[in-house]
mmCIF file of C-alpha atoms in Angstrom:
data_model
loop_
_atom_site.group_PDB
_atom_site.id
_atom_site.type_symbol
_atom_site.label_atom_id
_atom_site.label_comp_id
_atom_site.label_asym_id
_atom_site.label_seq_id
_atom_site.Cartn_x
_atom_site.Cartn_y
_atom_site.Cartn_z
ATOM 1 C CA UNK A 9 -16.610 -14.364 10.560
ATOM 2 C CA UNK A 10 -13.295 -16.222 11.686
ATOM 3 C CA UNK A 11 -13.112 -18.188 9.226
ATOM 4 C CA UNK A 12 -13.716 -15.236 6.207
ATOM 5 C CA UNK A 13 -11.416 -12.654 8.357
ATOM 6 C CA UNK A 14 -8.186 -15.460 8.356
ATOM 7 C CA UNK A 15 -8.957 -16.515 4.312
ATOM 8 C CA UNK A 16 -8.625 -12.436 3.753
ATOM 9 C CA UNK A 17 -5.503 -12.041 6.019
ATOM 10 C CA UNK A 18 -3.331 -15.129 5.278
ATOM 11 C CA UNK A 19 -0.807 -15.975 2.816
ATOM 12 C CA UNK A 20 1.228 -18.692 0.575
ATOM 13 C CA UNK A 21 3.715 -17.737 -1.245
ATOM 14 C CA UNK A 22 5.355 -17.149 -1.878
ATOM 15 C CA UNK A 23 6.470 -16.992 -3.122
ATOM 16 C CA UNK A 24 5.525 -17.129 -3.873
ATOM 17 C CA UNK A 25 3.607 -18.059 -0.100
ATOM 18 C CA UNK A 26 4.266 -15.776 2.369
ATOM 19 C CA UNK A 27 2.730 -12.636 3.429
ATOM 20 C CA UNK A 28 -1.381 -11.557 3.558
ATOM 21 C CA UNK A 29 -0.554 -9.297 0.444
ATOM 22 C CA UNK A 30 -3.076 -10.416 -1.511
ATOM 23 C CA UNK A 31 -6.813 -10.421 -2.330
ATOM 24 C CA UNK A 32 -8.119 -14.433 -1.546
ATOM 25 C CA UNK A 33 -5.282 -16.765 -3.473
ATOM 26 C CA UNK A 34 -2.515 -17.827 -2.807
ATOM 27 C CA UNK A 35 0.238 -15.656 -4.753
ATOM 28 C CA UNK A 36 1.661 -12.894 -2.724
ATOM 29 C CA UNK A 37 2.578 -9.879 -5.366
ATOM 30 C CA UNK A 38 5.903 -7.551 -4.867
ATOM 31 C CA UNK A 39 7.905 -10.611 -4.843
ATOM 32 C CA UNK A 40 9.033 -10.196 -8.433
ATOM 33 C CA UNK A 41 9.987 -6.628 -10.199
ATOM 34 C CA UNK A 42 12.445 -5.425 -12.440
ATOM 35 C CA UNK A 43 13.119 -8.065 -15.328
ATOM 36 C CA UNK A 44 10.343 -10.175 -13.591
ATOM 37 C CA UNK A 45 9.068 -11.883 -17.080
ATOM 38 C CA UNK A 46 13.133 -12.742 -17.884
ATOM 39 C CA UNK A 47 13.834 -16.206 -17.532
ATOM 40 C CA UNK A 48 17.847 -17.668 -16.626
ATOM 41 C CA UNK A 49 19.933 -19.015 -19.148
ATOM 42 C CA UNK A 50 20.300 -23.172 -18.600
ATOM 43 C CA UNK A 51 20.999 -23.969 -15.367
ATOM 44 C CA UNK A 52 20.424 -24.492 -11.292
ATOM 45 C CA UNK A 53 19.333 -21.786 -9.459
ATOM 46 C CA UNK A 54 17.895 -21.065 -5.864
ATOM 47 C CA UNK A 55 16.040 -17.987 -4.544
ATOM 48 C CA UNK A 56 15.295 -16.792 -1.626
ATOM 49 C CA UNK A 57 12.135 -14.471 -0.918
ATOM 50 C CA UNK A 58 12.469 -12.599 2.369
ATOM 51 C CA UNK A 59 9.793 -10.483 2.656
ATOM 52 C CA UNK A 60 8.070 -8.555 5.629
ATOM 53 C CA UNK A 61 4.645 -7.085 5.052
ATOM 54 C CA UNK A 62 2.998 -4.651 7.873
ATOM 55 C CA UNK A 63 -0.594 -4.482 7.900
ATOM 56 C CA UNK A 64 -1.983 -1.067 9.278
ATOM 57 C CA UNK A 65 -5.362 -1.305 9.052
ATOM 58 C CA UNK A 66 -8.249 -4.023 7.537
ATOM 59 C CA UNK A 67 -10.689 -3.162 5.449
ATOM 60 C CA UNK A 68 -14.048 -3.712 6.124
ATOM 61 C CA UNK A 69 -15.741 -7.027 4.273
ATOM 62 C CA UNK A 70 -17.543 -5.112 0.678
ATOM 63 C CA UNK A 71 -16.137 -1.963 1.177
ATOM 64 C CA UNK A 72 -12.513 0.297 1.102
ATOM 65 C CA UNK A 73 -13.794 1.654 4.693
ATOM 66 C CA UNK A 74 -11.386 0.165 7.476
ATOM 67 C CA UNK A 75 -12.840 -1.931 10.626
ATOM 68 C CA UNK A 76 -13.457 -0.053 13.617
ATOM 69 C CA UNK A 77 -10.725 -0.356 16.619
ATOM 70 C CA UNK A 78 -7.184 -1.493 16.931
ATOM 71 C CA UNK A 79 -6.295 -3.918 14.241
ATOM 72 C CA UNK A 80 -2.813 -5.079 12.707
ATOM 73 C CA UNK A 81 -1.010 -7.405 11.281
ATOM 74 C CA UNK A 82 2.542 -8.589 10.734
ATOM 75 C CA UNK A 83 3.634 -11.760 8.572
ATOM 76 C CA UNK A 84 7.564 -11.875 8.008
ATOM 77 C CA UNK A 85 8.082 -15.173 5.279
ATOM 78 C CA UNK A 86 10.984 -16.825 3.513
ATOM 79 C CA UNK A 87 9.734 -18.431 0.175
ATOM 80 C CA UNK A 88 12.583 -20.626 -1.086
ATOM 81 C CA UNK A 89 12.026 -21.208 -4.961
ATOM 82 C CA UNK A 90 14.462 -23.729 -6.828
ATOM 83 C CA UNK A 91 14.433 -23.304 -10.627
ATOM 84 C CA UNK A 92 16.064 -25.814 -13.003
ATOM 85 C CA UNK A 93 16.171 -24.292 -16.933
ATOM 86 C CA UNK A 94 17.375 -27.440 -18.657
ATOM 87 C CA UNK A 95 19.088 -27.478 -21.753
ATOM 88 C CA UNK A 96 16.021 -28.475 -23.636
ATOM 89 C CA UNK A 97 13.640 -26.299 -25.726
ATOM 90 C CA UNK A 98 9.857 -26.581 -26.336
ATOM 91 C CA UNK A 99 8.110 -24.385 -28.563
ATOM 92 C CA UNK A 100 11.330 -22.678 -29.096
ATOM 93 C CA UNK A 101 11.656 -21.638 -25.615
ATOM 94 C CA UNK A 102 14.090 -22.821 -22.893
ATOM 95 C CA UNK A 103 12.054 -25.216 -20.984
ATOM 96 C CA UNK A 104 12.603 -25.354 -17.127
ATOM 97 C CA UNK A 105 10.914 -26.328 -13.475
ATOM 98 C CA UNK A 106 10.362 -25.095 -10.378
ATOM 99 C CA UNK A 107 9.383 -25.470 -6.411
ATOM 100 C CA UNK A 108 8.605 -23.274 -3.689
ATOM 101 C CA UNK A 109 8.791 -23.951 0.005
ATOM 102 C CA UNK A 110 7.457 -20.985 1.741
ATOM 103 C CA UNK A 111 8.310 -20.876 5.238
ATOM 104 C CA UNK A 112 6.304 -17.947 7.514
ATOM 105 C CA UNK A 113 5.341 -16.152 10.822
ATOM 106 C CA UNK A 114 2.400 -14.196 10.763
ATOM 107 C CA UNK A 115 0.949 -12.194 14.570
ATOM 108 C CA UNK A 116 -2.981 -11.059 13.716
ATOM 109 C CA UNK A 117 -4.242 -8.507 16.182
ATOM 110 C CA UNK A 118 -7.988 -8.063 14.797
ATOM 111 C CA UNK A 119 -10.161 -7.003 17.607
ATOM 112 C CA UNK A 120 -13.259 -6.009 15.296
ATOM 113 C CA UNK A 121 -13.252 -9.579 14.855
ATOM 114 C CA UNK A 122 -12.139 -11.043 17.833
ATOM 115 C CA UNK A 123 -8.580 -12.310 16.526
ATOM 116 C CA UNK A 124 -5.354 -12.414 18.308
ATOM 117 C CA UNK A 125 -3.006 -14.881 17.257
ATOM 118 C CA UNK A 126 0.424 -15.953 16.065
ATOM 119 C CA UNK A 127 2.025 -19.037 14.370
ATOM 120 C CA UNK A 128 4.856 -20.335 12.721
ATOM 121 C CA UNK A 129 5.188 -22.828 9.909
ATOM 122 C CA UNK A 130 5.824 -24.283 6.248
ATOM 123 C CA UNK A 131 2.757 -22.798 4.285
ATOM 124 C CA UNK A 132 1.388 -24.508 0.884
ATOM 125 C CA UNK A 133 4.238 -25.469 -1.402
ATOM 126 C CA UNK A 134 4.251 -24.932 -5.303
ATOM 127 C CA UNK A 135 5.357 -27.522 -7.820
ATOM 128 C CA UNK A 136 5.741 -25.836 -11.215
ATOM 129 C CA UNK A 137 6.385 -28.457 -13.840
ATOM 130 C CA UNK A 138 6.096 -26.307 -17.157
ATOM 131 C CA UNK A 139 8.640 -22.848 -16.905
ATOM 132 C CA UNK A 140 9.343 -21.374 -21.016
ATOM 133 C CA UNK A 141 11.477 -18.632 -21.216
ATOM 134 C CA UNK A 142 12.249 -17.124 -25.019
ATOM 135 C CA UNK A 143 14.806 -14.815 -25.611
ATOM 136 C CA UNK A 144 14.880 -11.599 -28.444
ATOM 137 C CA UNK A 145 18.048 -9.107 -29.155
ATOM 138 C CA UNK A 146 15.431 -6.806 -27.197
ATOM 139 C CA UNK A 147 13.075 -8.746 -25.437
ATOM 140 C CA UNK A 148 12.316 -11.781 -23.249
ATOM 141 C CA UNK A 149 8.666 -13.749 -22.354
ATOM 142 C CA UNK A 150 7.688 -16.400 -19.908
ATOM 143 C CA UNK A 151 5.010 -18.879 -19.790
ATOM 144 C CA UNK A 152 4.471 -21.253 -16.884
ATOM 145 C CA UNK A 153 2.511 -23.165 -15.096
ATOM 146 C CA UNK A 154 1.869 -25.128 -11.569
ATOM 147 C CA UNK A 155 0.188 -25.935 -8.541
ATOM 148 C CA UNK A 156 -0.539 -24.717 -5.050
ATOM 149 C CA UNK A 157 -0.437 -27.590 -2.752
ATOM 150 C CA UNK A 158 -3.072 -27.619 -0.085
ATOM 151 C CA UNK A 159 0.042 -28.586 2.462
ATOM 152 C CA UNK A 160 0.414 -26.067 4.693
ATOM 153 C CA UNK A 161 -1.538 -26.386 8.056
ATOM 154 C CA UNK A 162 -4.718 -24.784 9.201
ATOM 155 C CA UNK A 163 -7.453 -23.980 11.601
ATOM 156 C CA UNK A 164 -6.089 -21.214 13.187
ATOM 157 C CA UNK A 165 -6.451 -17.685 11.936
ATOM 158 C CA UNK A 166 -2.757 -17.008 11.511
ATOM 159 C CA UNK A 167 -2.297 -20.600 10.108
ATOM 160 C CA UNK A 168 0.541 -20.831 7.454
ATOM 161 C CA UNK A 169 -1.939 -23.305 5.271
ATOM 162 C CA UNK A 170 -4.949 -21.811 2.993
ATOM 163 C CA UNK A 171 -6.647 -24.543 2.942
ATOM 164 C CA UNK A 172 -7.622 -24.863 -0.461
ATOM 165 C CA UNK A 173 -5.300 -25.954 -4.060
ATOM 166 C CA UNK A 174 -4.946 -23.360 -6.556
ATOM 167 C CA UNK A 175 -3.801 -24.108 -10.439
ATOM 168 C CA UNK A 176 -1.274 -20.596 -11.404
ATOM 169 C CA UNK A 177 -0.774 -19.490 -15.165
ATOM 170 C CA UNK A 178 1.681 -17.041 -15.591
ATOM 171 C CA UNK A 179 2.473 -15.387 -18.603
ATOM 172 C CA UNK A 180 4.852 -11.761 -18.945
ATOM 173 C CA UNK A 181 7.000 -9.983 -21.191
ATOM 174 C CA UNK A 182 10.336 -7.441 -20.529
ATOM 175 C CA UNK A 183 11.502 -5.439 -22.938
ATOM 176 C CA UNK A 184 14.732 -3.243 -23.357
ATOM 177 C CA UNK A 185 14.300 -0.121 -25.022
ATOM 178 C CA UNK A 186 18.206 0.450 -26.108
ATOM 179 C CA UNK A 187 20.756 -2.412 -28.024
ATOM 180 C CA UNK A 188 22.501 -1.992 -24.509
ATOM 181 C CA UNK A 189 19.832 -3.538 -22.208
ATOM 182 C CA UNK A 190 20.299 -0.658 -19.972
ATOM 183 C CA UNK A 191 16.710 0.381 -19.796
ATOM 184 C CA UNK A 192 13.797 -1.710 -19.361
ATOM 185 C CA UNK A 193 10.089 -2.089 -18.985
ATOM 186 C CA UNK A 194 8.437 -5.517 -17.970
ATOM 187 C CA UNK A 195 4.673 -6.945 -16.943
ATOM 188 C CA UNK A 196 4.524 -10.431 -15.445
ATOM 189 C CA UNK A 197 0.655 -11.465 -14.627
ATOM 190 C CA UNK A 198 -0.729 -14.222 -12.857
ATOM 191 C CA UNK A 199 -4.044 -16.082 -12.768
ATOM 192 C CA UNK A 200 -4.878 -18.074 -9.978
ATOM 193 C CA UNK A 201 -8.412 -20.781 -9.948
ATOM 194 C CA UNK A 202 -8.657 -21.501 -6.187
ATOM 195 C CA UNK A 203 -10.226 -24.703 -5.396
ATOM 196 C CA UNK A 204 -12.687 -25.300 -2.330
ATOM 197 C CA UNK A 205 -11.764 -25.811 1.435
ATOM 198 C CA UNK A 206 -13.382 -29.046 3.465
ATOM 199 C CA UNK A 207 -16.101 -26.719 4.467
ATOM 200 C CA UNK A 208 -16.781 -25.988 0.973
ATOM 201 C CA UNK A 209 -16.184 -22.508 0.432
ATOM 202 C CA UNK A 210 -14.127 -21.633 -2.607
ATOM 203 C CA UNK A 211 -12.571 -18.174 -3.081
ATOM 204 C CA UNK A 212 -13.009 -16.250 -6.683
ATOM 205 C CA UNK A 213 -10.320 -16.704 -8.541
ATOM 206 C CA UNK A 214 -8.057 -13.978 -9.276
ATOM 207 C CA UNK A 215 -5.259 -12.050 -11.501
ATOM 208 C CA UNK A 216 -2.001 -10.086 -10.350
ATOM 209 C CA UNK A 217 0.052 -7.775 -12.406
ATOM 210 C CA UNK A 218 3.576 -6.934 -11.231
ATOM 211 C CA UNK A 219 5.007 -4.587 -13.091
ATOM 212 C CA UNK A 220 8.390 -2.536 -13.266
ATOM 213 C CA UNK A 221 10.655 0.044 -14.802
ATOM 214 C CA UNK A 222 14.565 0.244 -14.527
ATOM 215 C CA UNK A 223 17.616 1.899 -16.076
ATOM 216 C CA UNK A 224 21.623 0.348 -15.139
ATOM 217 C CA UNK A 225 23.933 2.549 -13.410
ATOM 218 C CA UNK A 226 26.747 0.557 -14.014
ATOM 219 C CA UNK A 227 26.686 -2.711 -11.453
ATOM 220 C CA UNK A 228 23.618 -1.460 -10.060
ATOM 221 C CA UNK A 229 19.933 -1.333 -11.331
ATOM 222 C CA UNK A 230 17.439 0.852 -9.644
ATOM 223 C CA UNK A 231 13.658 1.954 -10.965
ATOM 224 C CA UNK A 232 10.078 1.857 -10.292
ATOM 225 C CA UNK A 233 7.915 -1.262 -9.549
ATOM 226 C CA UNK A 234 3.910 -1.955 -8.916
ATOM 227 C CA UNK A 235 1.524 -4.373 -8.656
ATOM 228 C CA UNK A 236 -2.151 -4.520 -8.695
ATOM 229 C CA UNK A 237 -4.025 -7.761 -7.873
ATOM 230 C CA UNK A 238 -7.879 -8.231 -8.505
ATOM 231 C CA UNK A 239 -10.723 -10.828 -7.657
ATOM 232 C CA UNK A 240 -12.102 -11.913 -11.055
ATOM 233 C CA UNK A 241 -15.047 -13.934 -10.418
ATOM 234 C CA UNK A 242 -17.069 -14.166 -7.065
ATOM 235 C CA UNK A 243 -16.677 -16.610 -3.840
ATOM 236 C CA UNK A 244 -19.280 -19.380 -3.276
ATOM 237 C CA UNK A 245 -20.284 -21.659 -0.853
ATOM 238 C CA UNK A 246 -20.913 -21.182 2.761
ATOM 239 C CA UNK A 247 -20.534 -17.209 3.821
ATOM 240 C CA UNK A 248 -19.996 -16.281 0.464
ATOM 241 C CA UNK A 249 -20.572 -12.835 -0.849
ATOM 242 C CA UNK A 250 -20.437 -11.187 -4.307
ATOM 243 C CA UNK A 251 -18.303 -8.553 -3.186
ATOM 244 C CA UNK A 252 -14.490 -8.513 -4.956
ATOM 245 C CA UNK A 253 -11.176 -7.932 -3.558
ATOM 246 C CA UNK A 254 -8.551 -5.767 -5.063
ATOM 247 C CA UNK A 255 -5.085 -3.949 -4.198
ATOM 248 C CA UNK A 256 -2.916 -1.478 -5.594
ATOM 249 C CA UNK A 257 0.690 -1.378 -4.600
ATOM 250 C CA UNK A 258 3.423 1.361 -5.742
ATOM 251 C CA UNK A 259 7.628 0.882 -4.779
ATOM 252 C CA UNK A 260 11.129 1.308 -5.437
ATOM 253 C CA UNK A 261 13.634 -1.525 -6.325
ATOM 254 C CA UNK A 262 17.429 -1.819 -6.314
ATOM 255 C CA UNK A 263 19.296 -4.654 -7.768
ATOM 256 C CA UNK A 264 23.419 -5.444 -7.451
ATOM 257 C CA UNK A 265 25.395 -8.437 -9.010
ATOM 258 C CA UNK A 266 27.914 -9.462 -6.552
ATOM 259 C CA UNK A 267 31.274 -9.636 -8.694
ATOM 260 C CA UNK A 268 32.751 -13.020 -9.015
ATOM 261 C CA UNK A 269 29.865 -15.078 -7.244
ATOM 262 C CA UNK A 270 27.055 -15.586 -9.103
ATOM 263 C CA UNK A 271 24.569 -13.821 -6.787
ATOM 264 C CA UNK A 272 22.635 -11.461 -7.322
ATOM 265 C CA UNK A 273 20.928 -9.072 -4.535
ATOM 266 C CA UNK A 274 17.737 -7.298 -4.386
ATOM 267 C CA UNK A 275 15.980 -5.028 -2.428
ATOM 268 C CA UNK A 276 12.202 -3.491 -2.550
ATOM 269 C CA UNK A 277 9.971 -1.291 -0.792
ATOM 270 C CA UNK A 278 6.206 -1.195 -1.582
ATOM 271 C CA UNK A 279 3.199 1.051 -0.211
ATOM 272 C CA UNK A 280 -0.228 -0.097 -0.493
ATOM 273 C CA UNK A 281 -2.292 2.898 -1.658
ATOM 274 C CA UNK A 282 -6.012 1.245 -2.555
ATOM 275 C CA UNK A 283 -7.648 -2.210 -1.305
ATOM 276 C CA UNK A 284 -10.858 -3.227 -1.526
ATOM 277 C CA UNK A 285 -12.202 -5.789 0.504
ATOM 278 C CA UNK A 286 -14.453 -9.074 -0.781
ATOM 279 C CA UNK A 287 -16.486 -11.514 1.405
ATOM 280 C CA UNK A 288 -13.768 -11.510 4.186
ATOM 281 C CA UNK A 289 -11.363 -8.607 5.732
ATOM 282 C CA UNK A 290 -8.724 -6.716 3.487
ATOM 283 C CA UNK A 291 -5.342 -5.849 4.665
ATOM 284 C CA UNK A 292 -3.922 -2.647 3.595
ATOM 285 C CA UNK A 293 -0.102 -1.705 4.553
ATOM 286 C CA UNK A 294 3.385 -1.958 3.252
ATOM 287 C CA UNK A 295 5.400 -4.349 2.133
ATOM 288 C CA UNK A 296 9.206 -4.790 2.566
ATOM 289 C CA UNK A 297 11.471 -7.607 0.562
ATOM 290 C CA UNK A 298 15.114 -8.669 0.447
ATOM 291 C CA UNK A 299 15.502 -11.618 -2.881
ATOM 292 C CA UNK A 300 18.617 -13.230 -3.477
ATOM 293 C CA UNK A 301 19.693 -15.216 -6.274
ATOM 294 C CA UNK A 302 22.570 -17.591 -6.367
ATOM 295 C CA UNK A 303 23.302 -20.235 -9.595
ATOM 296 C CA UNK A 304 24.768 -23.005 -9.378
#
């Protein structure tokens, strides 16, 4: 039961690896929102993921019903993700690659299963060799593609390692519905094929949609964001269940440019309103992030 409970409750990242916000992979979703599917213009670029994600209650393993008793969660994560957009092209897109170093905290107070512990450490890093980003008068796409490391350490229940390697598609689309770019709709989605721990059991693999809606106000961008993330095929091996995970996730983001620096600031708030837990424990709770962006 451990071992099922900490697979349900930990996270990667970030970015990205960080928080438990997620169903049994290794993406966290609510790290990306407005524009999330826009890719830079040519260039170096670091961002940094700081994200905070409170977990209230745990659902019960099958089921949307929550574990009996007193049971919470906090992880707190930095995922630091360095892009390079060279100025090459493939398939007409501007071809780029990426890393991310997720660095975390998480505290686990699960006494329907027994749990109290806290750790600190670099979870499972990301090396994305394949980033395209096109570019319309009204409308920009990504396509990527990478790796989760199994790098991160484990064997504790609030270990910042999964355990496992994961292969990430990604694939998204924003759109700006006025000549001005002041207004703007996007979808970025993820899939995620988890590979299998040394005890052989491999989580199903899974799909998140971020999504998000914003209008300019001058400097400042503010609008609606969401994500949803869902188990697509079932667990297997030891403990395994065919139960399926899922989460639903509705927030707020603002965005400023900081004049004259080439930074860019971000700030989100997300509330978890449905999960649905598979073979091992489901956090439910909120989810608070700070991003910045700097080129180089």
């Amino acid at each position: 039961m451990h071992k099922h409970m900490a697979i349900a409750v930990l996270a990667l990242a970030g970015a990205l690896a960080g928080p438990a916000a997620r169903a049994d992979g290794h993406y966290v979703p609510g790290v990306e929102g407005l524009q999330a599917a826009s890719v830079p213009p040519p260039g170096v670029y670091y961002l940094g993921y700081l994200v905070n994600y409170q977990m209230d209650r745990f659902r019960a393993p099958g089921t949307s019903d929550n574990l009996p008793g007193h049971n919470r969660g906090t992880v707190t994560a930095l995922a630091n993700r360095f892009v390079w957009i060279t100025p090459h092209q493939l398939l007409g897109a501007d071809y780029g690659m990426e890393a991310i170093v997720p660095v975390m905290r998480t505290s686990l107070t699960v006494n329907a299963a027994g749990i109290s512990d806290t750790r600190s450490g670099v979870g499972d890093v990301y090396l994305g060799p394949l980033v395209l980003g096109w570019h319309g008068p009204q409308w920009d796409a990504v396509a990527a593609a990478g790796v989760w490391v199994d790098s991160g350490s484990t064997g504790h229940p609030a270990s910042p390692g999964k355990g496992f390697q994961s292969t990430m598609l990604t694939g998204g689309l924003t759109y700006y519905f006025d000549g001005a770019k002041t207004v703007s709709g996007s979808a970025l989605m993820r899939f995620e094929r988890n590979g299998k721990t040394d005890a052989g059991f491999r989580p199903g693999n899974q799909v998140t949609l971020e999504w998000g809606l914003g209008k300019s106000f001058g400097a400042w961008q503010a609008g609606l964001v969401g994500y949803s993330q869902w188990q697509t095929s079932d667990d297997s091996g030891p403990g395994a269940s065919t139960h399926r995970a899922s989460r639903h996730a509705l927030g707020a983001e603002l965005v400023y440019p900081v004049p004259g620096a080439a930074l860019f600031l971000k700030g989100a708030l997300y509330q978890e309103l449905r999960a649905e837990a598979g073979t091992g424990a489901q956090p439910k709770g909120s989810l608070l992030r700070f991003t910045l962006v700097k080129a180089f």
